[in-house]
Amino acid sequence: SQQGEEDPQALSIQEGENATMNCSYKTSINNLQWYRQNSGRGLVHLILIRSNEREKHSGRLRVTLDTSKKSSSLLITASRAADTASYFCATDSGGNKLVFGAGTILRVKS
Amino acid sequence: DAGVTQSPTHLIKTRGQQVTLRCSPKSGHDTVSWYQQALGQGPQFIFQYYEEEERQRGNFPDRFSGHQFPNYSSELNVNALLLGDSALYLCASSLAGLAAYEQYFGPGTRLTVT
């Protein structure tokens, strides 16, 4: 079973625009992570936010976490065509066992 | 510094057969986790190996088994293959400990069962 649900399922934007993806989960967590996947290949780790953190930045990425609402958002600023991929949130409730959502497919048009 | 490697890249098997997938973790990592990703879905946790023992297991039948070797590499075995076992199988490595560590994923093995 999957814990998280990403919203939207698919997102299409123009290059240079910002992309926002949301993730909701059900149980308490130690941390939440975001991954990118290109063309059904391996997952690339983007950013990790711990349960006691509210916001984190990494380059063009901004992640927020609201544990009271059990939700997180990933913002990609000034998107590029190379950002086209599937994005997954994954929760870790202990032991580094990740529970993934179904993902958001992002398409950035040039 | 080699990342996580998996072999083979692609595999085609027939229903009822058995398959073995292999994974070498990132240098310095001691924990290996396996995930199954069906088309259009997120990865699902199969099991995790640490110190050559299965430490955690997801909701998968006993047809799925694994092994970890002293050099931390790992194998995933699936017996009596079903059509529904067709998926991308991902291996991830990490370093055990109380703190949260990001997991490094391999490129995956695409298994097709016909």
PDB file of N, CA and C in Angstrom, chain B residues 3-48:
ATOM      1  N   GLY B   3      28.444   4.356  -7.759  1.00  0.00           N
ATOM      2  CA  GLY B   3      27.161   4.407  -7.093  1.00  0.00           C
ATOM      3  C   GLY B   3      26.591   3.019  -7.001  1.00  0.00           C
ATOM      4  N   VAL B   4      25.284   2.929  -6.836  1.00  0.00           N
ATOM      5  CA  VAL B   4      24.612   1.641  -6.751  1.00  0.00           C
ATOM      6  C   VAL B   4      24.503   1.041  -8.152  1.00  0.00           C
ATOM      7  N   THR B   5      24.904  -0.199  -8.271  1.00  0.00           N
ATOM      8  CA  THR B   5      24.807  -0.873  -9.573  1.00  0.00           C
ATOM      9  C   THR B   5      23.870  -2.072  -9.454  1.00  0.00           C
ATOM     10  N   GLN B   6      23.167  -2.338 -10.558  1.00  0.00           N
ATOM     11  CA  GLN B   6      22.239  -3.466 -10.602  1.00  0.00           C
ATOM     12  C   GLN B   6      22.439  -4.238 -11.891  1.00  0.00           C
ATOM     13  N   SER B   7      22.204  -5.538 -11.803  1.00  0.00           N
ATOM     14  CA  SER B   7      22.274  -6.378 -12.999  1.00  0.00           C
ATOM     15  C   SER B   7      21.237  -7.485 -12.914  1.00  0.00           C
ATOM     16  N   PRO B   8      20.697  -7.909 -14.067  1.00  0.00           N
ATOM     17  CA  PRO B   8      20.897  -7.303 -15.371  1.00  0.00           C
ATOM     18  C   PRO B   8      20.037  -6.045 -15.523  1.00  0.00           C
ATOM     19  N   THR B   9      20.135  -5.399 -16.676  1.00  0.00           N
ATOM     20  CA  THR B   9      19.343  -4.208 -16.944  1.00  0.00           C
ATOM     21  C   THR B   9      17.922  -4.586 -17.308  1.00  0.00           C
ATOM     22  N   HIS B  10      17.809  -5.572 -18.169  1.00  0.00           N
ATOM     23  CA  HIS B  10      16.508  -6.066 -18.602  1.00  0.00           C
ATOM     24  C   HIS B  10      16.498  -7.584 -18.508  1.00  0.00           C
ATOM     25  N   LEU B  11      15.299  -8.125 -18.328  1.00  0.00           N
ATOM     26  CA  LEU B  11      15.161  -9.567 -18.194  1.00  0.00           C
ATOM     27  C   LEU B  11      13.764  -9.962 -18.638  1.00  0.00           C
ATOM     28  N   ILE B  12      13.685 -11.015 -19.436  1.00  0.00           N
ATOM     29  CA  ILE B  12      12.380 -11.547 -19.842  1.00  0.00           C
ATOM     30  C   ILE B  12      12.290 -12.987 -19.369  1.00  0.00           C
ATOM     31  N   LYS B  13      11.226 -13.289 -18.626  1.00  0.00           N
ATOM     32  CA  LYS B  13      11.028 -14.632 -18.090  1.00  0.00           C
ATOM     33  C   LYS B  13       9.611 -15.094 -18.407  1.00  0.00           C
ATOM     34  N   THR B  14       9.398 -16.392 -18.252  1.00  0.00           N
ATOM     35  CA  THR B  14       8.093 -17.006 -18.489  1.00  0.00           C
ATOM     36  C   THR B  14       7.431 -17.296 -17.148  1.00  0.00           C
ATOM     37  N   ARG B  15       6.121 -17.240 -17.128  1.00  0.00           N
ATOM     38  CA  ARG B  15       5.380 -17.567 -15.903  1.00  0.00           C
ATOM     39  C   ARG B  15       5.855 -18.898 -15.324  1.00  0.00           C
ATOM     40  N   GLY B  16       6.006 -18.928 -13.994  1.00  0.00           N
ATOM     41  CA  GLY B  16       6.422 -20.139 -13.320  1.00  0.00           C
ATOM     42  C   GLY B  16       7.927 -20.255 -13.120  1.00  0.00           C
ATOM     43  N   GLN B  17       8.676 -19.478 -13.886  1.00  0.00           N
ATOM     44  CA  GLN B  17      10.130 -19.539 -13.737  1.00  0.00           C
ATOM     45  C   GLN B  17      10.582 -18.779 -12.491  1.00  0.00           C
ATOM     46  N   GLN B  18      11.879 -18.875 -12.247  1.00  0.00           N
ATOM     47  CA  GLN B  18      12.497 -18.192 -11.115  1.00  0.00           C
ATOM     48  C   GLN B  18      13.510 -17.185 -11.653  1.00  0.00           C
ATOM     49  N   VAL B  19      13.717 -16.105 -10.899  1.00  0.00           N
ATOM     50  CA  VAL B  19      14.648 -15.073 -11.355  1.00  0.00           C
ATOM     51  C   VAL B  19      15.487 -14.581 -10.179  1.00  0.00           C
ATOM     52  N   THR B  20      16.726 -14.196 -10.475  1.00  0.00           N
ATOM     53  CA  THR B  20      17.618 -13.612  -9.472  1.00  0.00           C
ATOM     54  C   THR B  20      18.135 -12.282  -9.988  1.00  0.00           C
ATOM     55  N   LEU B  21      17.957 -11.249  -9.197  1.00  0.00           N
ATOM     56  CA  LEU B  21      18.448  -9.913  -9.528  1.00  0.00           C
ATOM     57  C   LEU B  21      19.550  -9.553  -8.541  1.00  0.00           C
ATOM     58  N   ARG B  22      20.521  -8.771  -9.014  1.00  0.00           N
ATOM     59  CA  ARG B  22      21.686  -8.472  -8.195  1.00  0.00           C
ATOM     60  C   ARG B  22      21.889  -6.976  -8.004  1.00  0.00           C
ATOM     61  N   CYS B  23      22.487  -6.639  -6.861  1.00  0.00           N
ATOM     62  CA  CYS B  23      22.696  -5.240  -6.505  1.00  0.00           C
ATOM     63  C   CYS B  23      24.005  -5.084  -5.739  1.00  0.00           C
ATOM     64  N   SER B  24      24.777  -4.087  -6.128  1.00  0.00           N
ATOM     65  CA  SER B  24      25.979  -3.721  -5.368  1.00  0.00           C
ATOM     66  C   SER B  24      25.763  -2.327  -4.805  1.00  0.00           C
ATOM     67  N   PRO B  25      25.894  -2.166  -3.497  1.00  0.00           N
ATOM     68  CA  PRO B  25      25.599  -0.854  -2.895  1.00  0.00           C
ATOM     69  C   PRO B  25      26.691   0.164  -3.165  1.00  0.00           C
ATOM     70  N   LYS B  26      26.359   1.397  -2.892  1.00  0.00           N
ATOM     71  CA  LYS B  26      27.337   2.484  -2.963  1.00  0.00           C
ATOM     72  C   LYS B  26      28.440   2.216  -1.957  1.00  0.00           C
ATOM     73  N   SER B  27      29.651   2.595  -2.326  1.00  0.00           N
ATOM     74  CA  SER B  27      30.796   2.380  -1.454  1.00  0.00           C
ATOM     75  C   SER B  27      30.557   3.003  -0.080  1.00  0.00           C
ATOM     76  N   GLY B  28      30.792   2.226   0.971  1.00  0.00           N
ATOM     77  CA  GLY B  28      30.620   2.716   2.328  1.00  0.00           C
ATOM     78  C   GLY B  28      29.252   2.442   2.920  1.00  0.00           C
ATOM     79  N   HIS B  29      28.307   2.009   2.100  1.00  0.00           N
ATOM     80  CA  HIS B  29      26.960   1.702   2.584  1.00  0.00           C
ATOM     81  C   HIS B  29      26.858   0.245   3.000  1.00  0.00           C
ATOM     82  N   ASP B  30      26.043  -0.008   4.032  1.00  0.00           N
ATOM     83  CA  ASP B  30      25.935  -1.361   4.558  1.00  0.00           C
ATOM     84  C   ASP B  30      24.520  -1.918   4.538  1.00  0.00           C
ATOM     85  N   THR B  31      23.579  -1.130   4.097  1.00  0.00           N
ATOM     86  CA  THR B  31      22.164  -1.535   4.107  1.00  0.00           C
ATOM     87  C   THR B  31      21.618  -1.492   2.692  1.00  0.00           C
ATOM     88  N   VAL B  32      20.918  -2.547   2.310  1.00  0.00           N
ATOM     89  CA  VAL B  32      20.339  -2.620   0.972  1.00  0.00           C
ATOM     90  C   VAL B  32      18.838  -2.854   1.092  1.00  0.00           C
ATOM     91  N   SER B  33      18.079  -2.049   0.366  1.00  0.00           N
ATOM     92  CA  SER B  33      16.619  -2.203   0.314  1.00  0.00           C
ATOM     93  C   SER B  33      16.205  -2.473  -1.119  1.00  0.00           C
ATOM     94  N   TRP B  34      15.151  -3.245  -1.278  1.00  0.00           N
ATOM     95  CA  TRP B  34      14.621  -3.563  -2.602  1.00  0.00           C
ATOM     96  C   TRP B  34      13.199  -3.015  -2.708  1.00  0.00           C
ATOM     97  N   TYR B  35      12.902  -2.485  -3.899  1.00  0.00           N
ATOM     98  CA  TYR B  35      11.586  -1.928  -4.174  1.00  0.00           C
ATOM     99  C   TYR B  35      11.093  -2.467  -5.513  1.00  0.00           C
ATOM    100  N   GLN B  36       9.771  -2.621  -5.609  1.00  0.00           N
ATOM    101  CA  GLN B  36       9.127  -2.990  -6.858  1.00  0.00           C
ATOM    102  C   GLN B  36       8.302  -1.814  -7.352  1.00  0.00           C
ATOM    103  N   GLN B  37       8.483  -1.443  -8.610  1.00  0.00           N
ATOM    104  CA  GLN B  37       7.722  -0.336  -9.173  1.00  0.00           C
ATOM    105  C   GLN B  37       6.964  -0.801 -10.403  1.00  0.00           C
ATOM    106  N   ALA B  38       5.664  -0.955 -10.263  1.00  0.00           N
ATOM    107  CA  ALA B  38       4.822  -1.292 -11.402  1.00  0.00           C
ATOM    108  C   ALA B  38       4.640  -0.050 -12.274  1.00  0.00           C
ATOM    109  N   LEU B  39       4.287  -0.256 -13.516  1.00  0.00           N
ATOM    110  CA  LEU B  39       4.155   0.839 -14.464  1.00  0.00           C
ATOM    111  C   LEU B  39       3.134   1.865 -13.981  1.00  0.00           C
ATOM    112  N   GLY B  40       3.541   3.118 -13.944  1.00  0.00           N
ATOM    113  CA  GLY B  40       2.634   4.189 -13.558  1.00  0.00           C
ATOM    114  C   GLY B  40       2.412   4.346 -12.070  1.00  0.00           C
ATOM    115  N   GLN B  41       3.157   3.607 -11.274  1.00  0.00           N
ATOM    116  CA  GLN B  41       2.985   3.691  -9.819  1.00  0.00           C
ATOM    117  C   GLN B  41       4.294   4.058  -9.139  1.00  0.00           C
ATOM    118  N   GLY B  42       4.209   4.365  -7.862  1.00  0.00           N
ATOM    119  CA  GLY B  42       5.406   4.617  -7.086  1.00  0.00           C
ATOM    120  C   GLY B  42       6.019   3.310  -6.621  1.00  0.00           C
ATOM    121  N   PRO B  43       7.283   3.337  -6.271  1.00  0.00           N
ATOM    122  CA  PRO B  43       7.939   2.115  -5.779  1.00  0.00           C
ATOM    123  C   PRO B  43       7.294   1.613  -4.491  1.00  0.00           C
ATOM    124  N   GLN B  44       7.283   0.291  -4.345  1.00  0.00           N
ATOM    125  CA  GLN B  44       6.788  -0.328  -3.118  1.00  0.00           C
ATOM    126  C   GLN B  44       7.910  -1.134  -2.470  1.00  0.00           C
ATOM    127  N   PHE B  45       8.035  -0.965  -1.179  1.00  0.00           N
ATOM    128  CA  PHE B  45       9.107  -1.609  -0.407  1.00  0.00           C
ATOM    129  C   PHE B  45       8.890  -3.103  -0.341  1.00  0.00           C
ATOM    130  N   ILE B  46       9.952  -3.866  -0.702  1.00  0.00           N
ATOM    131  CA  ILE B  46       9.872  -5.326  -0.617  1.00  0.00           C
ATOM    132  C   ILE B  46      10.501  -5.806   0.698  1.00  0.00           C
ATOM    133  N   PHE B  47      11.797  -5.536   0.857  1.00  0.00           N
ATOM    134  CA  PHE B  47      12.492  -5.852   2.103  1.00  0.00           C
ATOM    135  C   PHE B  47      13.829  -5.118   2.160  1.00  0.00           C
ATOM    136  N   GLN B  48      14.428  -5.221   3.341  1.00  0.00           N
ATOM    137  CA  GLN B  48      15.695  -4.538   3.595  1.00  0.00           C
ATOM    138  C   GLN B  48      16.658  -5.501   4.274  1.00  0.00           C
TER     139      GLN B  48
END
